[in-house]
Amino acid sequence: MSNISPNTIPNTGKFSWIKYLKDRPLWVDLALIAMAVACYFLFPYSLAFVTRVLIVMIFVLSLDLVLGYAGVATLGHAALFGTGAYAAGLFALHATASPILGLLVGACAASVVAFVSGLLLMRAHGLTVLMLSIAFAEVLQEISNQAGSITGGADGLAGFIMNPILGIFEFDFIGQTGFWYVLAVLIAVFIFLKMVVASPFGLAARGIHQSVVRMRAIGTGVYWKLVAIYTLSGAIAGIAGALSAQITELVSPEVFATSFSAEVVIMLILGGMGRLYGAIIGTALFMVVHHTAASVDPFNWLFVIGGLVLVVVFFVPAGLLALPAEIKRRMGRPT
Amino acid sequence: MHTLLSIAIDGIAYGMILFMISVGLTVTMGLMRVINLAHGGFAMLGGAFTHYLMKSGMEFFSAAILGVIIVALIALPLERGLYRHIYKFSELQQVLATIGITFLMIASVNLWLGSSLLVITLPESMTGTVDLGFRSLPMHRLIVIGAGVITVLGLYLLIEKSRFGIYLRSAVDNRETAAALGIDTSKIYMLTFALGAALAAIGGILGAELLPIEAYYPLRHMVLFMIVVAVGGMGSITGSLLAAVGLGIVDTAARYLVPDFGTIVFYMVIMFILAIRPNGLLGKT
């Protein structure tokens, strides 16, 4: 669990944003953005799917903060995604259908839920955290199922139509505006998280992951730090949920599903946790494999997903991004 | 009064099913420190084999017994070939690896028997009602409770009184020391794993009326089985029994009394218990 690569930890005492950004080549980021844009032109008829992948990327990034950086394993992250989705949907239905305000509302609602559940979750360890986080998501799912008069129950929350973004860009039927909107939010979230993980706050999260005892010894309030990380992660998960509500203009209780929480964990591990790029790569790969396998053979695609998960856990436990280093290690040390 | 008795009988029967399925999970978690999300798959496989054998003309009891044996025989090489490597993994990797195994189990049963409900028709001797004089009770629930009690007694004798039990307990307490004293811990692991799988299969078959067998069974009820272990405390069989019967009664009572909020009440109780006892009711701190 502690094999986090130290490649982005600055070793100077004083932290400088300018130096940080200067030290890092931007070509990887530009290439990723170029690939996203290329998808827009290559798959004009699958824009809904491409947009969905981008939304899930934001969600997996939020999970990376908790799981990859702070090392807290949860299987109930969909609780935060779903809260953001319902909050944004209800806000659009009853207050105003402004997309940007909706994102803020989704982020706030999910971070409140994250804070409250975090107070309980961050006290526990291991299996108990897994179970508690699942329990939270299940309770929220059941509430959204039962409170039919507010949430639309099992049929889902529908009937809201989003206003144009910033009053200018109208949502269209094939989802072109939606794509650019989600891509812009993803880039903003990514830049924000890059700064967060390089900040003292992000370093503290890694420190807790590597050794709780030592972090306590140097005077960090571990519990409150974890709650803060979880709350921040909740805000970002809430943004992802809000985006999903706004793009599909429908929210169903399925947003809280435990299988969704498990899938995003798989995506993160697949790409490599504790790395922001890992979240991006893992999500893209998993969702494309899932999508292709499910459309090629709708009955037996679980074989592919199950096999993929086992191969990753057994052979590249640190994720695909660690693959070059892993190959080097195996080649370098003949057995 | 009438409702209370129904709740008690149904709740205890449900709890016994949960106990039989989860007890193997508790022991393997306490012993091998492995979070095995695929454990419910053994219950499903037990039910699937029984369904298949009965469809091929076998009667219930021999089909069930054969089904349980087959599951145990599948568990043995699975432990040797796959799980052995998983023990060394970190918690999260274990979760993922066993989810992967669950997916493969589901996909296999789906391919073999399809995704429809796999019905297990109980023989007449197990259906119907028993008249107790003041009221009658469903036979199936009584048999389930009886089987649960027999399992508890059997496990007690096996673990407290037999040589295998002594080895098992010493391996749970300290694996290295046990191995150093000449106990073949890897054999203990394998036998325990197969025993847990067999018990899960029995639970799956007997509980098919409450938790219907189908391909997605292990995923659908995964959380339920894990919760029994988390609430009971890892490695504690008594804890699992308490948790399973307690949760069985809570769940049944909530469904009877507040049907709309059954699930919410159930999970609230779990959150409350885990909040005050993070290591479970009888878990070691």
XYZ file of C-alpha atoms in Angstrom:
620
model
C 0.000 0.000 0.000
C 2.876 2.335 0.609
C 4.532 2.098 -2.785
C 3.652 5.601 -3.876
C 6.093 7.081 -6.280
C 7.690 10.140 -4.813
C 8.124 11.795 -8.211
C 6.012 14.835 -7.533
C 7.098 15.593 -4.019
C 9.084 18.825 -4.053
C 12.063 18.706 -1.758
C 12.460 22.387 -1.068
C 11.236 23.764 2.185
C 9.291 26.673 0.731
C 6.660 25.884 -1.817
C 6.377 27.963 -4.965
C 3.597 27.637 -7.498
C 5.613 29.262 -10.276
C 8.525 26.903 -9.820
C 6.136 23.965 -9.595
C 4.436 24.737 -12.885
C 7.731 25.566 -14.601
C 9.236 22.211 -13.599
C 6.472 20.248 -15.222
C 6.206 19.791 -18.945
C 2.679 20.272 -20.152
C 2.882 18.034 -23.209
C 1.219 15.084 -21.493
C -1.741 17.228 -20.521
C -1.933 18.729 -23.977
C -1.798 15.282 -25.564
C -4.632 14.080 -23.335
C -6.771 17.094 -24.218
C -5.951 16.548 -27.898
C -7.114 12.947 -27.586
C -10.389 14.048 -26.015
C -10.929 16.559 -28.815
C -10.022 13.891 -31.380
C -12.734 11.644 -29.910
C -15.202 14.453 -30.506
C -14.462 14.405 -34.217
C -13.876 10.647 -34.583
C -17.026 9.470 -32.812
C -19.679 12.095 -33.508
C -22.398 9.499 -32.982
C -21.055 8.249 -29.648
C -20.755 11.644 -27.998
C -23.075 10.571 -25.195
C -20.680 7.757 -24.308
C -17.552 9.927 -24.641
C -19.144 12.561 -22.409
C -20.083 9.889 -19.879
C -16.436 8.756 -19.786
C -15.305 12.322 -19.100
C -17.835 12.663 -16.265
C -16.716 9.405 -14.684
C -13.105 10.631 -14.983
C -13.978 13.559 -12.718
C -15.590 11.118 -10.300
C -12.576 8.785 -10.322
C -10.276 11.779 -9.746
C -12.278 12.566 -6.609
C -11.885 8.961 -5.483
C -8.149 9.130 -6.156
C -7.864 11.886 -3.575
C -9.350 9.664 -0.854
C -8.122 6.250 -1.920
C -4.949 6.948 -3.864
C -3.549 9.838 -1.886
C -4.964 9.413 1.627
C -5.197 5.614 1.396
C -8.731 5.217 2.739
C -10.487 2.343 0.951
C -14.192 3.018 0.446
C -16.834 1.166 -1.515
C -19.495 3.824 -1.174
C -18.174 6.739 -3.153
C -21.310 6.709 -5.294
C -23.080 8.185 -2.246
C -21.356 11.489 -3.016
C -21.837 11.269 -6.778
C -25.522 10.539 -6.287
C -25.980 13.346 -3.784
C -24.497 15.798 -6.273
C -26.744 14.454 -9.011
C -29.945 14.710 -6.970
C -29.011 18.120 -5.570
C -28.347 19.489 -9.062
C -31.514 17.908 -10.432
C -33.721 19.236 -7.650
C -32.111 22.653 -7.886
C -32.756 22.792 -11.636
C -36.335 21.657 -11.109
C -37.297 24.001 -8.267
C -34.872 26.948 -8.287
C -33.044 27.814 -11.467
C -31.808 25.653 -14.341
C -28.488 27.457 -14.610
C -25.820 24.775 -15.175
C -22.964 26.556 -13.398
C -25.020 27.291 -10.290
C -26.202 23.681 -10.422
C -22.589 22.476 -10.286
C -21.973 24.602 -7.210
C -25.100 23.287 -5.525
C -24.111 19.698 -6.351
C -20.619 20.300 -4.965
C -21.942 21.883 -1.752
C -24.557 19.207 -1.106
C -22.112 16.364 -1.693
C -19.435 17.955 0.460
C -21.915 18.326 3.323
C -22.815 14.633 3.017
C -19.102 13.781 2.785
C -18.347 15.827 5.889
C -21.099 14.215 7.958
C -20.358 10.671 6.804
C -16.633 11.382 7.028
C -16.989 12.105 10.739
C -18.011 8.466 11.151
C -16.006 6.798 8.368
C -12.620 8.236 9.261
C -12.791 6.797 12.769
C -12.870 3.247 11.467
C -10.357 1.072 9.629
C -10.234 -1.615 6.968
C -13.313 -3.753 6.554
C -15.399 -1.483 8.771
C -14.767 1.533 6.513
C -15.793 -0.530 3.491
C -18.990 -1.636 5.180
C -19.861 1.776 6.621
C -19.339 3.504 3.297
C -21.537 0.918 1.573
C -24.171 1.384 4.278
C -24.233 5.156 3.685
C -24.712 4.728 -0.045
C -27.438 2.113 0.469
C -29.333 4.344 2.900
C -29.215 7.257 0.459
C -30.344 4.991 -2.382
C -33.251 3.766 -0.302
C -34.221 7.319 0.680
C -34.242 8.374 -2.964
C -36.355 5.305 -3.702
C -38.869 5.961 -0.945
C -39.198 9.752 -1.035
C -41.069 9.490 -4.322
C -42.846 12.814 -3.991
C -39.511 14.660 -3.973
C -37.132 12.429 -5.915
C -39.491 10.679 -8.304
C -38.801 7.345 -6.579
C -37.657 4.383 -8.630
C -38.653 6.127 -11.871
C -36.030 8.752 -11.227
C -36.032 12.512 -11.149
C -36.882 14.024 -14.516
C -38.662 16.951 -16.042
C -35.995 19.639 -15.737
C -34.498 21.301 -18.788
C -31.170 23.045 -18.422
C -30.695 26.665 -19.425
C -27.887 27.578 -21.822
C -24.443 27.571 -20.193
C -23.585 31.124 -19.090
C -26.724 32.086 -20.954
C -24.969 31.577 -24.312
C -24.338 27.930 -25.201
C -27.537 25.997 -25.552
C -27.604 22.225 -24.919
C -28.273 20.426 -28.205
C -29.806 17.091 -28.966
C -26.644 15.201 -29.995
C -24.681 16.473 -27.016
C -22.017 18.650 -28.636
C -22.390 21.456 -26.116
C -22.529 18.879 -23.346
C -19.209 17.440 -24.462
C -17.368 20.782 -24.430
C -18.982 21.752 -21.151
C -17.907 18.519 -19.429
C -14.429 18.665 -20.962
C -13.974 22.226 -19.674
C -15.071 21.214 -16.175
C -12.773 18.162 -16.282
C -9.785 20.323 -17.223
C -10.597 22.805 -14.469
C -10.949 20.023 -11.889
C -7.725 18.401 -13.071
C -5.722 21.626 -12.771
C -7.236 22.264 -9.351
C -6.340 18.758 -8.173
C -2.806 19.068 -9.531
C -2.367 22.058 -7.276
C -4.043 20.312 -4.352
C -1.890 17.193 -4.478
C 1.285 19.255 -4.718
C 0.254 21.540 -1.874
C 1.156 20.907 1.770
C -2.405 19.623 2.186
C -1.863 16.992 -0.514
C 1.498 16.040 0.946
C -0.139 15.565 4.334
C -2.602 13.179 2.675
C 0.278 11.103 1.298
C 1.958 11.217 4.656
C -1.134 9.765 6.318
C -1.221 7.053 3.674
C 2.358 6.085 4.364
C 2.416 6.313 8.125
C -0.338 7.503 10.402
C 1.891 7.120 13.430
C 4.618 9.366 12.081
C 2.150 11.986 10.913
C 0.768 12.085 14.455
C 4.267 12.332 15.799
C 4.999 15.448 13.759
C 1.819 17.039 15.010
C -0.760 16.444 12.279
C -4.346 16.057 13.374
C -4.848 12.946 11.277
C -8.569 12.516 11.861
C -9.569 16.061 10.909
C -7.201 16.041 7.951
C -8.892 12.908 6.642
C -12.322 14.416 7.157
C -11.172 17.504 5.236
C -9.823 15.386 2.368
C -13.026 13.390 2.243
C -15.096 16.590 2.212
C -13.041 18.023 -0.653
C -13.328 14.747 -2.521
C -17.073 14.905 -1.901
C -17.280 18.326 -3.525
C -15.585 17.029 -6.674
C -17.673 13.850 -6.747
C -20.696 16.119 -6.359
C -19.617 18.111 -9.418
C -19.362 14.869 -11.395
C -22.817 13.827 -10.210
C -24.269 17.243 -11.035
C -22.779 17.065 -14.541
C -24.311 13.652 -15.079
C -27.716 14.980 -13.957
C -27.456 18.023 -16.213
C -26.282 16.141 -19.300
C -28.832 13.325 -19.157
C -31.538 15.470 -17.506
C -32.469 12.408 -15.481
C -31.377 11.115 -12.063
C -32.299 7.605 -10.949
C -31.585 5.896 -7.596
C -29.026 3.803 -9.495
C -26.533 6.662 -9.087
C -25.988 5.345 -5.544
C -25.411 1.729 -6.625
C -22.628 -0.123 -4.831
C -21.634 -1.745 -8.109
C -20.917 1.754 -9.444
C -18.700 2.451 -6.412
C -16.883 -0.826 -7.012
C -16.419 -0.086 -10.704
C -14.768 3.265 -10.079
C -12.388 1.626 -7.603
C -11.467 -0.870 -10.319
C -10.901 1.969 -12.802
C -8.613 3.766 -10.397
C -6.525 0.677 -9.600
C -6.382 -0.183 -13.281
C -4.820 3.165 -14.135
C -2.724 3.443 -11.003
C -3.888 5.044 -7.796
C -2.131 7.939 -6.187
C -1.603 9.452 -9.615
C -4.023 11.827 -11.267
C -3.148 10.521 -14.726
C -3.873 7.009 -13.461
C -7.470 8.010 -12.799
C -7.770 9.371 -16.344
C -6.189 6.383 -18.112
C -7.913 3.769 -15.961
C -11.352 5.268 -16.506
C -10.903 5.560 -20.253
C -9.610 2.000 -20.614
C -12.140 0.352 -18.303
C -15.127 2.124 -19.795
C -14.075 1.446 -23.368
C -13.436 -2.253 -22.639
C -16.714 -2.469 -20.710
C -18.633 -0.717 -23.488
C -17.092 -2.822 -26.260
C -17.395 -6.140 -24.423
C -20.997 -5.425 -23.463
C -21.965 -4.520 -27.016
C -20.069 -7.418 -28.643
C -21.429 -10.064 -26.277
C -24.089 -8.741 -23.912
C -24.263 -12.075 -22.065
C -20.670 -12.974 -21.391
C -18.886 -9.644 -21.052
C -18.410 -10.205 -17.314
C -15.734 -12.762 -18.223
C -13.736 -9.951 -19.817
C -14.153 -7.568 -16.888
C -13.416 -10.274 -14.294
C -10.361 -11.417 -16.225
C -9.138 -7.855 -16.661
C -9.439 -7.149 -12.942
C -7.555 -10.325 -11.994
C -4.784 -9.681 -14.507
C -4.304 -6.154 -13.200
C -4.293 -7.157 -9.532
C -1.942 -10.070 -10.099
C 0.470 -8.665 -12.644
C 0.383 -4.873 -12.468
C -0.865 -4.162 -8.935
C 0.396 -0.592 -9.125
C -1.673 0.103 -12.221
C -0.999 0.570 -15.904
C 0.983 3.760 -15.363
C 3.499 1.716 -13.387
C 3.818 -0.770 -16.240
C 7.093 0.644 -17.702
C 8.721 0.628 -14.274
C 7.373 -2.863 -13.597
C 8.777 -4.257 -16.857
C 12.107 -2.621 -16.150
C 12.168 -4.151 -12.681
C 11.373 -7.633 -13.980
C 13.879 -7.371 -16.828
C 16.582 -5.963 -14.593
C 16.343 -8.698 -12.034
C 16.630 -12.079 -13.775
C 15.007 -14.843 -11.792
C -48.300 -11.683 19.726
C -48.996 -13.452 16.476
C -46.798 -11.017 14.544
C -44.074 -11.173 17.165
C -43.841 -14.947 16.865
C -43.777 -14.745 13.077
C -41.014 -12.153 13.238
C -39.045 -14.273 15.680
C -39.349 -17.479 13.635
C -38.698 -15.840 10.251
C -35.957 -13.648 11.674
C -34.114 -16.511 13.350
C -34.453 -18.707 10.259
C -33.120 -15.888 8.076
C -30.335 -15.301 10.584
C -29.369 -18.986 10.530
C -29.081 -18.853 6.750
C -26.917 -15.760 6.995
C -24.833 -17.478 9.637
C -24.252 -20.629 7.607
C -23.218 -18.620 4.562
C -21.051 -16.116 6.436
C -19.338 -18.302 9.012
C -16.781 -19.549 6.492
C -16.075 -15.947 5.627
C -15.513 -15.062 9.281
C -13.072 -17.901 9.796
C -11.105 -17.278 6.598
C -10.934 -13.592 7.413
C -9.745 -14.255 10.924
C -7.317 -16.942 9.784
C -5.963 -15.798 6.448
C -6.771 -12.092 6.834
C -8.375 -12.155 3.437
C -11.437 -10.131 2.489
C -13.170 -12.643 0.241
C -15.991 -10.916 -1.586
C -16.486 -14.046 -3.706
C -17.637 -16.107 -0.744
C -21.318 -15.724 -1.630
C -20.381 -17.339 -4.928
C -20.001 -20.689 -3.138
C -23.551 -20.406 -1.838
C -24.697 -19.661 -5.377
C -22.689 -22.561 -6.826
C -24.188 -24.926 -4.238
C -27.648 -23.834 -5.267
C -26.808 -23.974 -8.986
C -25.451 -27.549 -8.789
C -28.444 -28.683 -6.756
C -30.790 -27.080 -9.271
C -28.963 -28.732 -12.156
C -28.816 -32.180 -10.535
C -32.503 -32.025 -9.618
C -33.368 -31.024 -13.159
C -31.445 -34.101 -14.327
C -33.769 -36.243 -12.238
C -32.090 -36.540 -8.850
C -34.190 -36.075 -5.739
C -33.533 -33.164 -3.383
C -31.423 -34.692 -0.620
C -28.893 -36.510 -2.761
C -28.697 -33.539 -5.140
C -28.044 -31.172 -2.245
C -25.412 -33.415 -0.676
C -23.670 -33.941 -4.000
C -23.881 -30.186 -4.694
C -22.183 -29.367 -1.402
C -19.444 -31.930 -2.057
C -18.821 -30.530 -5.539
C -18.512 -27.007 -4.134
C -15.984 -28.199 -1.542
C -14.045 -29.958 -4.306
C -14.012 -26.759 -6.373
C -12.874 -24.746 -3.368
C -9.802 -26.919 -2.738
C -7.903 -26.207 -5.978
C -9.183 -22.622 -5.963
C -7.499 -22.086 -2.614
C -4.278 -23.738 -3.749
C -4.108 -22.054 -7.117
C -5.573 -18.613 -6.572
C -6.370 -17.603 -3.018
C -2.961 -18.569 -1.703
C -1.503 -15.633 -3.629
C -4.258 -13.304 -2.561
C -3.448 -13.701 1.165
C -0.304 -11.648 0.684
C -2.118 -8.775 -1.005
C -3.080 -5.509 0.606
C -6.680 -5.097 1.685
C -7.704 -3.183 -1.399
C -6.065 -5.612 -3.799
C -7.875 -8.450 -2.036
C -11.156 -6.655 -2.512
C -10.452 -6.217 -6.210
C -9.102 -9.696 -6.840
C -12.091 -11.314 -5.153
C -14.512 -9.034 -7.018
C -12.810 -10.283 -10.181
C -13.350 -13.883 -9.060
C -16.998 -13.058 -8.290
C -17.444 -11.705 -11.816
C -15.960 -14.888 -13.275
C -18.259 -17.057 -11.119
C -21.303 -15.060 -12.221
C -20.269 -15.180 -15.868
C -19.692 -18.957 -15.674
C -23.090 -19.714 -14.134
C -24.687 -17.257 -16.528
C -23.122 -19.077 -19.462
C -23.975 -22.509 -18.069
C -27.526 -22.059 -16.765
C -28.577 -18.641 -18.003
C -29.591 -15.631 -15.978
C -33.044 -16.831 -14.974
C -34.070 -17.919 -11.490
C -32.629 -21.332 -10.575
C -35.530 -22.914 -8.738
C -34.888 -25.567 -6.111
C -38.120 -27.401 -5.374
C -38.128 -28.624 -1.807
C -39.510 -32.113 -1.148
C -42.894 -32.377 0.509
C -41.376 -33.362 3.824
C -39.800 -29.885 4.012
C -42.795 -27.815 3.005
C -46.148 -27.491 4.688
C -46.754 -26.513 8.269
C -46.269 -28.033 11.680
C -49.064 -27.735 14.205
C -47.781 -26.799 17.633
C -51.204 -26.810 19.253
C -51.522 -23.087 19.864
C -50.471 -22.214 16.312
C -48.770 -23.697 13.269
C -45.334 -22.917 11.871
C -43.873 -23.383 8.411
C -41.803 -26.563 8.288
C -39.093 -24.988 6.125
C -38.251 -22.363 8.746
C -38.010 -25.013 11.468
C -35.697 -27.151 9.339
C -33.509 -24.138 8.611
C -33.302 -23.251 12.287
C -32.548 -26.887 13.112
C -29.797 -27.010 10.504
C -28.376 -23.771 11.889
C -28.311 -25.145 15.417
C -26.635 -28.358 14.204
C -24.035 -26.253 12.345
C -23.313 -24.226 15.473
C -22.934 -27.358 17.608
C -20.847 -29.098 14.957
C -18.531 -26.121 14.626
C -18.250 -25.860 18.390
C -17.234 -29.506 18.705
C -14.878 -29.275 15.719
C -13.131 -26.144 16.888
C -13.109 -26.622 20.650
C -12.748 -30.382 20.941
C -10.978 -31.813 17.899
C -7.303 -31.844 17.015
C -8.076 -29.994 13.798
C -9.747 -27.322 15.921
C -6.686 -26.963 18.120
C -4.505 -26.535 15.038
C -6.941 -24.061 13.566
C -7.103 -21.945 16.699
C -3.364 -21.890 17.076
C -2.977 -20.852 13.438
C -5.486 -18.040 13.959
C -3.651 -16.835 17.051
C -0.214 -16.879 15.526
C 0.559 -18.431 12.215
C 4.353 -18.421 12.499
C 4.434 -19.987 15.935
C 1.942 -22.625 14.876
C 4.062 -23.448 11.830
C 7.192 -23.530 13.953
C 5.553 -26.123 16.205
C 5.136 -28.396 13.224
C 1.534 -27.670 12.315
C 0.963 -27.835 8.587
C -0.706 -24.429 8.377
C -1.152 -24.448 4.617
C -3.148 -27.682 4.886
C -5.225 -26.123 7.678
C -5.878 -23.128 5.446
C -7.012 -25.267 2.555
C -9.312 -27.475 4.637
C -10.792 -24.485 6.443
C -11.436 -22.730 3.157
C -13.189 -25.776 1.708
C -15.210 -26.218 4.909
C -16.323 -22.589 4.734
C -17.284 -23.006 1.081
C -19.251 -26.176 1.874
C -21.142 -24.441 4.701
C -21.926 -21.544 2.385
C -23.263 -24.039 -0.152
C -25.528 -25.608 2.490
C -26.748 -22.153 3.469
C -27.337 -21.252 -0.147
C -29.382 -24.396 -0.822
C -31.467 -24.247 2.356
C -31.927 -20.495 2.057
C -32.963 -20.541 -1.587
C -36.511 -19.766 -0.524
C -35.394 -16.559 1.214
C -32.485 -15.579 -1.025
C -33.381 -16.966 -4.469
C -30.510 -18.528 -6.420
C -29.567 -16.852 -9.713
C -26.358 -15.918 -11.494
C -26.037 -12.476 -9.908
C -26.645 -13.846 -6.399
C -23.053 -13.324 -5.158
C -23.056 -9.678 -6.197
C -26.582 -8.953 -5.004
C -26.043 -10.317 -1.508
C -22.303 -9.649 -1.194
C -22.838 -6.695 1.104
C -25.168 -8.666 3.341
C -22.646 -11.443 3.982
C -19.801 -8.999 4.524
C -21.904 -6.993 6.972
C -22.494 -10.070 9.117
C -18.739 -10.489 9.420
C -18.065 -6.800 10.040
C -20.773 -6.551 12.690
C -19.854 -9.852 14.321
C -16.146 -9.146 14.358
C -13.581 -10.786 12.102
C -12.616 -14.263 13.153
C -15.249 -14.597 15.859
C -17.710 -17.415 15.174
C -19.848 -16.512 18.183
C -19.842 -12.931 16.969
C -21.033 -14.034 13.543
C -23.820 -16.060 15.088
C -24.931 -13.094 17.199
C -24.677 -10.715 14.257
C -26.431 -13.039 11.795
C -29.368 -13.837 14.067
C -29.574 -10.250 15.340
C -29.506 -8.763 11.851
C -31.904 -11.440 10.610
C -34.400 -10.435 13.284
C -33.834 -6.686 12.770
C -34.278 -7.025 9.010
C -37.395 -9.191 9.306
C -38.910 -6.966 11.995
C -38.262 -3.840 9.940
C -39.875 -5.440 6.895
C -42.939 -6.509 8.913
C -43.410 -3.321 10.906
C -42.156 -0.511 8.628
C -42.135 -2.118 5.174
C -41.315 1.117 3.359
C -38.287 1.877 5.479
C -37.011 -1.669 6.043
C -33.697 -1.172 4.255
C -33.083 2.216 5.852
C -33.699 0.870 9.365
C -31.469 -2.131 8.647
C -28.514 -0.025 7.512
C -29.052 2.552 10.262
C -28.754 -0.191 12.871
C -25.555 -1.410 11.208
C -24.074 2.077 11.111
C -24.960 2.564 14.760
C -23.320 -0.723 15.807
C -20.192 -0.080 13.745
C -19.971 3.489 15.021
C -19.802 2.382 18.646
C -17.923 -0.865 17.994
C -15.705 -0.336 14.916
C -14.218 -3.824 15.244
C -17.568 -5.542 15.465
C -19.479 -6.930 18.426
C -16.872 -9.480 19.466
C -13.920 -8.334 17.391
C -10.499 -7.991 18.936
C -9.359 -4.421 19.303
